Amino acid sequence: MTELIDPAPKVRSYLQSFLSLLIPGLGQAVAGAISRGLIILASILTFSGLTIWTAAQRPRFPDYGLTARAFLILLGETAALLLFIIAAYYLVTRTVARKPTTRAAVQTGFIILGILLIALAQQSLLNTALSADDQSNVYGITLVFGAALTAAMWLWNISDAGWVREDDAPSMNGLVFLSLAALIILGSRVTQVDLPKAVREYRDTEIILRQIVWPWEAAFVYEENNVEAEAKIQAPCPPGATGPEVNEPKDKGPWVVVSPTCGDLSERGTMGAIDFGTELTITGGGFVPGQTVNIRWENPIGNAFKPRGFGDTEIPASGEGTFETKLFIPDATISSTAQGDQIHRLIAIQTGEREFTGKLSQDMKLALQQMLVTIMMGMMATLVGVVLSIPLSFLSARNLMGSLKSTLQAFVGGVFGLVAGAWLGSMIAGLIASALGGLEKYPLLTFGSYIIFVLGGALLFYRLAGASLDWLGKRALPAVVARLITIIGLAAVGATIGYGLGIGFSYGIFSITHTAEFAEEMAPRTGAIGAAVGALLIAYYGYRRQPTDEITTGNFIYVIVRVTLNIIRSIEPLIWAIIGIIWVGPGPFAGFIALTIHTIAALGKLYSEAIESIDPGPIEAVQSTGADRLQTIRYAVVPQILPPFIAFTIYRWDINVRLSTIIGLVGGGGIGFLLIQWIRLFQYEQAGIAVWLITITVAALDFVSAEIRGRFV
Amino acid sequence: MLKIENLTKIYEDGTVALKDVSFTVEEGEFLVVIGLSGSGKSTLLRCINRLIDPTEGKIIWNDIDITEASEGDLRRIRRSIGMIFQQFNLVDRSSVMTNVLTGRCGYVNPIWSLINYFPRKDRERALNALERVGIPDKADNRADALSGGQKQRVGIARALMQEPKMLLADEPVASLDPVLAHSILGYLEKLNQEDAITVLCSLHYLDLVQRYATRVIGLREGRIIYEGSRDDIRQLTDEQFKQIYGEEAQRLNVGPEDF
């Protein structure tokens, strides 16, 4: 195809331009710049597709065919429009504005002009492409601008094809710029960015926002210096009832007298008409002169309200602090199951000034308490996570584990010792547990003894059996016997792994393709097949090598621990929280479990990377003095990893406290749980308190952790 | 007496670092190994205390085959072979004292040593060692606060703590300037002559080799291509040296009389 290239440099190839007009990128590809052509084609295709897809998103069932047709029509129209603008641009720059500086200005001007023209022509363009009915089913602006940008890309591609050569790589800035602009427009459409809506609806949220932003009124207790007096009234008034005792006017302090003290309730008819009940005469005294007295009614179950429409409820007190008014007994609904005398209360009240007491409100106390729970949750998760992740990080550090080698026969002996030791350890721990009286009585002790004995037994027997088989194989047994033992042992290991995989296969696959029963029925068979295959494979490996060959056992452990940590780490703490909630129920414990699991995995990785990046020099120096493995770690590894370990730990604590607030939202306890409850109850002031406390804590922790880390790194 | 027989080291990636190397080191010798970088000097020295496991061959030291030693035996062998390094290999964040005390790791109770407890005797020994290399006042400094020459002296002090019968020195002065190079090699010579410690040292510069070596082995691509006595080296011309050494050979041009 190279003969198509014009040999003379910088001569326009109209053939290539024409090819690119038909299919974008074809001209470039023909010229030899195949990847360039492909990029252009891919850009234009994906961008057209995205535009059509986005523009069609308005109705529930998008009509892509219709949108695509409209898009193509618009593409042609805007291309024509753009060509017209470009022609005008060339005319202007060739005749009037020939200086480079003015040309740049004209260029900018024409780009703006192009955008404006398309924006102005938007409606008319749309009208030619879509009927009014169909227009309501697509996002018109997206379609018009998408088509315009696609047209611009297409035109640019045609011009580009004329100049491109196989070996030179002209800049693709134009395409990059257009693609970026296109993606921003589409992206804002897809994510439903709607600035006018944000402005329009701000006012409605202002009250709530104000509560959240400055919620401190709800954080304190206020004393209300009200002047109030009350009187009791019985309603309804059954025959023969006399009602509560009538109050007497007092010399000192506020009083209110109601007569009669027994009467009938008002009733509301079906049409809203009120059938008034007994009219009460209310007199009162001892109030603050000149200030308004409010009358409130409290029904027998303690609900107070202002009895509007039953009489004057706001009466100014006289110069002597007395007042007088009349009021019908309101239509306070009485439960049909209510028994005995129904005593209402009439309260005459003058609202005094609220006094700031400085005492924290119940909500504030609750928020503080839960904030503390949250901080503790983060701290506990970090501490436990650190303790558990340090040994794991040593196991998943390649530079430490790579030196852990053993002979093949020692490995075989070790594996059997491992299983035997773990079994023996669990037996001993079981005996201890039953002697202690079970998990419920001494949970920590029982749990601890299991861990210590199972792990300890496994490790001890691993070493013992490994070393003894190694010794036997090297010194005591005939070579053939040692080899046979190794091969048989390896075969047994392979059979166990294969058996497990086989069973897993049956349950994992057959329960999907067939039924659970079938899977259960087939499990022994697939297990046997797996065992046979595993045994043969690994036995063959054993046959190919000598029992005294060295294998890097450390790498096995390294791979297993690393992969496990990576899987755990890639599951978000929120998911772990949900698992924790299913496991131990909602509350801080679930959050603690979630954070701890994630912390172990995350810190395990960070720590092991810190270990892997240490200077190996000191290790060989300490080793060369005759130090054992632990001493080497203590003197060559620990001093080097201490600073990054501390830094990572503090950083993780910081993360954990932040995460624990989020974990609370899904039920992990702590302040997050409180926050989501308050939001759901529309108690925005209280929610504001929680938000503030979280913000303050996180900011403070951020500062502290940065300070501490700065000192160690 | 150290006897090396047919030592071969092939790394896992297939690099042949040493090929069939055999030689003997008499007690009290100052044996210098010369050769280009990559010629196998470091591998050879590290095979002797098995920081690197040789692929084939024997290393017999005082009638014990080091290549066959068990883990426990190896630690006992290692503690009587001191080693110093080109990059000093100190633990930068630990104090000089701690760095020197790690030299006792092969002798002390491993459990006590884990909590950084060393017997008083060992602490005194450490101060003596520091005094011997001329920096007794630096004991409480952090190792990374020292200059290069001081660091290498700490390295020597650490090796001294092992009460070594033999000292392996892997390019001990390659990271130091010429004056310091003579100073450090001077200490090694003193140990060699006064304490009768056998020294195996790899060096780069011809005049240093001529000044300090009692015997020289030349390595090239893992094989011994030159063996010379004290007198042989003294008569070695630059051209001969370049033949063994390749074109990179150079003189330091600072004699001991200059400092």
Short mmCIF file of N, CA, C and O in Angstrom, two decimals, chain B residues 77-159:
data_model
loop_
_atom_site.label_atom_id
_atom_site.label_comp_id
_atom_site.label_asym_id
_atom_site.label_seq_id
_atom_site.Cartn_x
_atom_site.Cartn_y
_atom_site.Cartn_z
N ILE B 77 30.65 -22.22 63.63
CA ILE B 77 31.77 -21.92 62.72
C ILE B 77 31.76 -20.43 62.38
O ILE B 77 32.80 -19.76 62.41
N ARG B 78 30.57 -19.93 62.09
CA ARG B 78 30.48 -18.53 61.67
C ARG B 78 31.00 -17.59 62.75
O ARG B 78 31.60 -16.56 62.44
N ARG B 79 30.76 -17.93 64.01
CA ARG B 79 31.13 -16.96 65.04
C ARG B 79 32.64 -16.81 65.16
O ARG B 79 33.11 -15.84 65.72
N SER B 80 33.39 -17.79 64.64
CA SER B 80 34.84 -17.58 64.70
C SER B 80 35.40 -17.09 63.36
O SER B 80 36.60 -17.07 63.16
N ILE B 81 34.49 -16.73 62.45
CA ILE B 81 34.93 -16.09 61.20
C ILE B 81 34.28 -14.72 61.13
O ILE B 81 33.08 -14.61 60.93
N GLY B 82 35.05 -13.67 61.31
CA GLY B 82 34.48 -12.34 61.22
C GLY B 82 34.34 -11.92 59.77
O GLY B 82 34.99 -12.47 58.89
N MET B 83 33.44 -10.95 59.55
CA MET B 83 33.32 -10.49 58.17
C MET B 83 33.07 -8.99 58.16
O MET B 83 32.28 -8.48 58.96
N ILE B 84 33.74 -8.29 57.26
CA ILE B 84 33.42 -6.87 57.07
C ILE B 84 33.10 -6.64 55.59
O ILE B 84 33.53 -7.41 54.74
N PHE B 85 32.34 -5.57 55.35
CA PHE B 85 31.71 -5.44 54.04
C PHE B 85 32.03 -4.10 53.39
O PHE B 85 32.33 -3.12 54.08
N GLN B 86 31.86 -4.07 52.09
CA GLN B 86 32.08 -2.82 51.36
C GLN B 86 31.13 -1.74 51.85
O GLN B 86 31.51 -0.60 52.06
N GLN B 87 29.84 -2.09 52.00
CA GLN B 87 28.84 -1.09 52.43
C GLN B 87 28.69 -1.06 53.95
O GLN B 87 27.67 -0.61 54.46
N PHE B 88 29.67 -1.60 54.67
CA PHE B 88 29.75 -1.62 56.13
C PHE B 88 28.65 -2.48 56.76
O PHE B 88 28.87 -3.12 57.77
N ASN B 89 27.43 -2.44 56.17
CA ASN B 89 26.32 -3.27 56.65
C ASN B 89 26.04 -3.09 58.14
O ASN B 89 25.78 -4.06 58.86
N LEU B 90 26.09 -1.85 58.59
CA LEU B 90 25.67 -1.57 59.95
C LEU B 90 24.16 -1.36 59.94
O LEU B 90 23.57 -1.05 58.91
N VAL B 91 23.54 -1.54 61.11
CA VAL B 91 22.12 -1.21 61.22
C VAL B 91 22.05 0.28 61.58
O VAL B 91 22.37 0.68 62.69
N ASP B 92 21.68 1.08 60.60
CA ASP B 92 21.82 2.53 60.71
C ASP B 92 21.07 3.12 61.90
O ASP B 92 21.51 4.08 62.50
N ARG B 93 19.92 2.56 62.20
CA ARG B 93 19.10 3.18 63.24
C ARG B 93 19.48 2.73 64.64
O ARG B 93 18.93 3.23 65.62
N SER B 94 20.37 1.75 64.74
CA SER B 94 20.79 1.31 66.06
C SER B 94 22.05 2.07 66.48
O SER B 94 22.75 2.63 65.65
N SER B 95 22.32 2.03 67.78
CA SER B 95 23.51 2.72 68.26
C SER B 95 24.75 1.94 67.85
O SER B 95 24.68 0.75 67.51
N VAL B 96 25.89 2.63 67.91
CA VAL B 96 27.16 1.98 67.61
C VAL B 96 27.37 0.80 68.55
O VAL B 96 27.77 -0.29 68.13
N MET B 97 27.04 1.02 69.82
CA MET B 97 27.21 -0.03 70.83
C MET B 97 26.43 -1.28 70.44
O MET B 97 26.97 -2.39 70.45
N THR B 98 25.15 -1.09 70.10
CA THR B 98 24.33 -2.24 69.72
C THR B 98 24.90 -2.95 68.50
O THR B 98 24.95 -4.17 68.44
N ASN B 99 25.35 -2.14 67.54
CA ASN B 99 25.94 -2.73 66.34
C ASN B 99 27.15 -3.59 66.69
O ASN B 99 27.31 -4.68 66.15
N VAL B 100 27.99 -3.07 67.59
CA VAL B 100 29.18 -3.84 67.96
C VAL B 100 28.78 -5.09 68.74
O VAL B 100 29.30 -6.18 68.51
N LEU B 101 27.78 -4.92 69.62
CA LEU B 101 27.37 -6.06 70.45
C LEU B 101 26.78 -7.20 69.62
O LEU B 101 26.87 -8.36 70.03
N THR B 102 26.18 -6.89 68.46
CA THR B 102 25.62 -7.98 67.66
C THR B 102 26.72 -8.97 67.28
O THR B 102 26.43 -10.12 66.96
N GLY B 103 27.96 -8.53 67.33
CA GLY B 103 29.06 -9.46 67.07
C GLY B 103 29.09 -10.61 68.05
O GLY B 103 29.70 -11.65 67.78
N ARG B 104 28.45 -10.42 69.22
CA ARG B 104 28.45 -11.47 70.24
C ARG B 104 27.28 -12.44 70.08
O ARG B 104 27.14 -13.37 70.89
N CYS B 105 26.42 -12.20 69.11
CA CYS B 105 25.19 -13.00 68.98
C CYS B 105 25.45 -14.50 69.00
O CYS B 105 24.65 -15.27 69.53
N GLY B 106 26.57 -14.92 68.43
CA GLY B 106 26.84 -16.34 68.37
C GLY B 106 27.26 -16.94 69.71
O GLY B 106 27.31 -18.15 69.86
N TYR B 107 27.56 -16.07 70.68
CA TYR B 107 28.07 -16.56 71.96
C TYR B 107 27.03 -16.48 73.07
O TYR B 107 26.96 -17.33 73.94
N VAL B 108 26.21 -15.42 73.05
CA VAL B 108 25.36 -15.15 74.21
C VAL B 108 24.10 -16.01 74.19
O VAL B 108 23.77 -16.66 73.19
N ASN B 109 23.39 -15.99 75.32
CA ASN B 109 22.11 -16.66 75.43
C ASN B 109 21.12 -16.01 74.46
O ASN B 109 20.85 -14.83 74.54
N PRO B 110 20.59 -16.81 73.52
CA PRO B 110 19.75 -16.20 72.48
C PRO B 110 18.49 -15.51 73.04
O PRO B 110 18.06 -14.51 72.50
N ILE B 111 17.94 -16.04 74.13
CA ILE B 111 16.72 -15.44 74.66
C ILE B 111 17.02 -14.07 75.25
O ILE B 111 16.35 -13.08 74.97
N TRP B 112 18.11 -14.02 76.08
CA TRP B 112 18.47 -12.72 76.68
C TRP B 112 18.78 -11.70 75.60
O TRP B 112 18.43 -10.53 75.70
N SER B 113 19.45 -12.17 74.55
CA SER B 113 19.88 -11.20 73.54
C SER B 113 18.69 -10.58 72.82
O SER B 113 18.78 -9.49 72.28
N LEU B 114 17.56 -11.29 72.83
CA LEU B 114 16.39 -10.75 72.13
C LEU B 114 15.88 -9.48 72.77
O LEU B 114 15.24 -8.66 72.12
N ILE B 115 16.10 -9.33 74.10
CA ILE B 115 15.67 -8.07 74.72
C ILE B 115 16.85 -7.12 74.89
O ILE B 115 16.85 -6.25 75.74
N ASN B 116 17.86 -7.32 74.03
CA ASN B 116 19.01 -6.43 74.01
C ASN B 116 19.78 -6.46 75.33
O ASN B 116 20.36 -5.47 75.74
N TYR B 117 19.77 -7.62 76.00
CA TYR B 117 20.58 -7.74 77.20
C TYR B 117 21.86 -8.48 76.86
O TYR B 117 21.82 -9.60 76.35
N PHE B 118 22.97 -7.84 77.14
CA PHE B 118 24.26 -8.50 76.95
C PHE B 118 25.01 -8.42 78.28
O PHE B 118 24.92 -7.41 78.99
N PRO B 119 25.76 -9.48 78.62
CA PRO B 119 26.48 -9.47 79.89
C PRO B 119 27.45 -8.29 79.96
O PRO B 119 27.92 -7.79 78.94
N ARG B 120 27.75 -7.87 81.20
CA ARG B 120 28.64 -6.74 81.40
C ARG B 120 29.99 -6.95 80.71
O ARG B 120 30.54 -6.04 80.09
N LYS B 121 30.48 -8.21 80.78
CA LYS B 121 31.75 -8.54 80.14
C LYS B 121 31.74 -8.17 78.66
O LYS B 121 32.71 -7.63 78.13
N ASP B 122 30.61 -8.52 78.03
CA ASP B 122 30.52 -8.26 76.60
C ASP B 122 30.49 -6.76 76.32
O ASP B 122 31.04 -6.28 75.33
N ARG B 123 29.82 -6.01 77.21
CA ARG B 123 29.79 -4.56 77.01
C ARG B 123 31.19 -3.97 77.15
O ARG B 123 31.59 -3.09 76.39
N GLU B 124 31.93 -4.47 78.13
CA GLU B 124 33.31 -3.99 78.29
C GLU B 124 34.14 -4.36 77.07
O GLU B 124 34.92 -3.56 76.55
N ARG B 125 33.93 -5.59 76.61
CA ARG B 125 34.65 -6.04 75.43
C ARG B 125 34.35 -5.13 74.24
O ARG B 125 35.24 -4.78 73.46
N ALA B 126 33.07 -4.72 74.14
CA ALA B 126 32.67 -3.85 73.03
C ALA B 126 33.38 -2.50 73.12
O ALA B 126 33.88 -1.98 72.12
N LEU B 127 33.46 -1.96 74.34
CA LEU B 127 34.16 -0.68 74.50
C LEU B 127 35.63 -0.81 74.15
O LEU B 127 36.22 0.06 73.50
N ASN B 128 36.22 -1.94 74.57
CA ASN B 128 37.62 -2.19 74.22
C ASN B 128 37.82 -2.24 72.72
O ASN B 128 38.78 -1.68 72.18
N ALA B 129 36.88 -2.95 72.06
CA ALA B 129 36.99 -3.09 70.61
C ALA B 129 36.92 -1.72 69.95
O ALA B 129 37.68 -1.41 69.03
N LEU B 130 35.99 -0.89 70.44
CA LEU B 130 35.85 0.46 69.87
C LEU B 130 37.12 1.28 70.12
O LEU B 130 37.55 2.06 69.28
N GLU B 131 37.69 1.07 71.31
CA GLU B 131 38.92 1.79 71.62
C GLU B 131 40.05 1.37 70.67
O GLU B 131 40.83 2.17 70.19
N ARG B 132 40.05 0.09 70.38
CA ARG B 132 41.10 -0.44 69.51
C ARG B 132 41.03 0.15 68.11
O ARG B 132 42.06 0.35 67.46
N VAL B 133 39.79 0.41 67.65
CA VAL B 133 39.68 1.01 66.31
C VAL B 133 39.60 2.53 66.39
O VAL B 133 39.33 3.20 65.39
N GLY B 134 39.79 3.06 67.58
CA GLY B 134 39.97 4.50 67.72
C GLY B 134 38.72 5.34 67.82
O GLY B 134 38.77 6.55 67.62
N ILE B 135 37.59 4.75 68.10
CA ILE B 135 36.38 5.57 68.25
C ILE B 135 35.62 5.23 69.53
O ILE B 135 34.41 4.96 69.49
N PRO B 136 36.29 5.23 70.70
CA PRO B 136 35.57 4.86 71.93
C PRO B 136 34.49 5.87 72.29
O PRO B 136 33.51 5.52 72.95
N ASP B 137 34.63 7.11 71.82
CA ASP B 137 33.65 8.15 72.19
C ASP B 137 32.38 8.07 71.37
O ASP B 137 31.42 8.80 71.64
N LYS B 138 32.32 7.20 70.38
CA LYS B 138 31.14 7.16 69.51
C LYS B 138 30.14 6.10 69.94
O LYS B 138 29.14 5.89 69.24
N ALA B 139 30.39 5.44 71.06
CA ALA B 139 29.58 4.27 71.43
C ALA B 139 28.09 4.55 71.44
O ALA B 139 27.28 3.71 71.04
N ASP B 140 27.72 5.75 71.89
CA ASP B 140 26.29 6.01 72.05
C ASP B 140 25.67 6.71 70.85
O ASP B 140 24.47 7.00 70.84
N ASN B 141 26.50 6.99 69.83
CA ASN B 141 25.94 7.62 68.64
C ASN B 141 25.13 6.62 67.83
O ASN B 141 25.35 5.42 67.91
N ARG B 142 24.21 7.17 67.05
CA ARG B 142 23.53 6.29 66.11
C ARG B 142 24.48 6.01 64.95
O ARG B 142 25.26 6.88 64.55
N ALA B 143 24.39 4.79 64.42
CA ALA B 143 25.36 4.39 63.40
C ALA B 143 25.30 5.28 62.18
O ALA B 143 26.31 5.52 61.53
N ASP B 144 24.09 5.80 61.85
CA ASP B 144 24.03 6.61 60.62
C ASP B 144 24.58 8.01 60.83
O ASP B 144 24.64 8.80 59.90
N ALA B 145 25.02 8.33 62.07
CA ALA B 145 25.61 9.64 62.31
C ALA B 145 27.12 9.62 62.06
O ALA B 145 27.78 10.64 62.20
N LEU B 146 27.65 8.44 61.71
CA LEU B 146 29.10 8.33 61.53
C LEU B 146 29.50 8.57 60.08
O LEU B 146 28.69 8.43 59.17
N SER B 147 30.79 8.88 59.92
CA SER B 147 31.32 9.01 58.57
C SER B 147 31.67 7.61 58.05
O SER B 147 31.68 6.64 58.79
N GLY B 148 31.96 7.52 56.75
CA GLY B 148 32.23 6.23 56.14
C GLY B 148 33.37 5.48 56.83
O GLY B 148 33.24 4.29 57.13
N GLY B 149 34.46 6.19 57.08
CA GLY B 149 35.60 5.54 57.72
C GLY B 149 35.27 5.04 59.10
O GLY B 149 35.64 3.93 59.50
N GLN B 150 34.51 5.86 59.84
CA GLN B 150 34.12 5.45 61.19
C GLN B 150 33.21 4.23 61.14
O GLN B 150 33.31 3.33 61.97
N LYS B 151 32.31 4.22 60.14
CA LYS B 151 31.41 3.08 60.01
C LYS B 151 32.20 1.78 59.81
O LYS B 151 31.90 0.76 60.40
N GLN B 152 33.22 1.85 58.95
CA GLN B 152 33.96 0.64 58.70
C GLN B 152 34.73 0.21 59.96
O GLN B 152 34.89 -0.97 60.21
N ARG B 153 35.16 1.19 60.77
CA ARG B 153 35.82 0.83 62.03
C ARG B 153 34.84 0.11 62.94
O ARG B 153 35.21 -0.84 63.63
N VAL B 154 33.57 0.58 62.95
CA VAL B 154 32.56 -0.13 63.75
C VAL B 154 32.41 -1.55 63.21
O VAL B 154 32.30 -2.51 63.98
N GLY B 155 32.46 -1.67 61.87
CA GLY B 155 32.37 -3.00 61.27
C GLY B 155 33.50 -3.90 61.76
O GLY B 155 33.27 -5.07 62.10
N ILE B 156 34.70 -3.32 61.85
CA ILE B 156 35.83 -4.12 62.34
C ILE B 156 35.63 -4.48 63.81
O ILE B 156 35.86 -5.62 64.23
N ALA B 157 35.15 -3.50 64.58
CA ALA B 157 34.92 -3.75 66.00
C ALA B 157 33.91 -4.87 66.18
O ALA B 157 34.05 -5.75 67.05
N ARG B 158 32.87 -4.84 65.34
CA ARG B 158 31.84 -5.89 65.43
C ARG B 158 32.47 -7.26 65.14
O ARG B 158 32.20 -8.24 65.84
N ALA B 159 33.34 -7.30 64.12
CA ALA B 159 33.99 -8.57 63.81
C ALA B 159 34.91 -9.01 64.95
O ALA B 159 35.01 -10.19 65.27
#
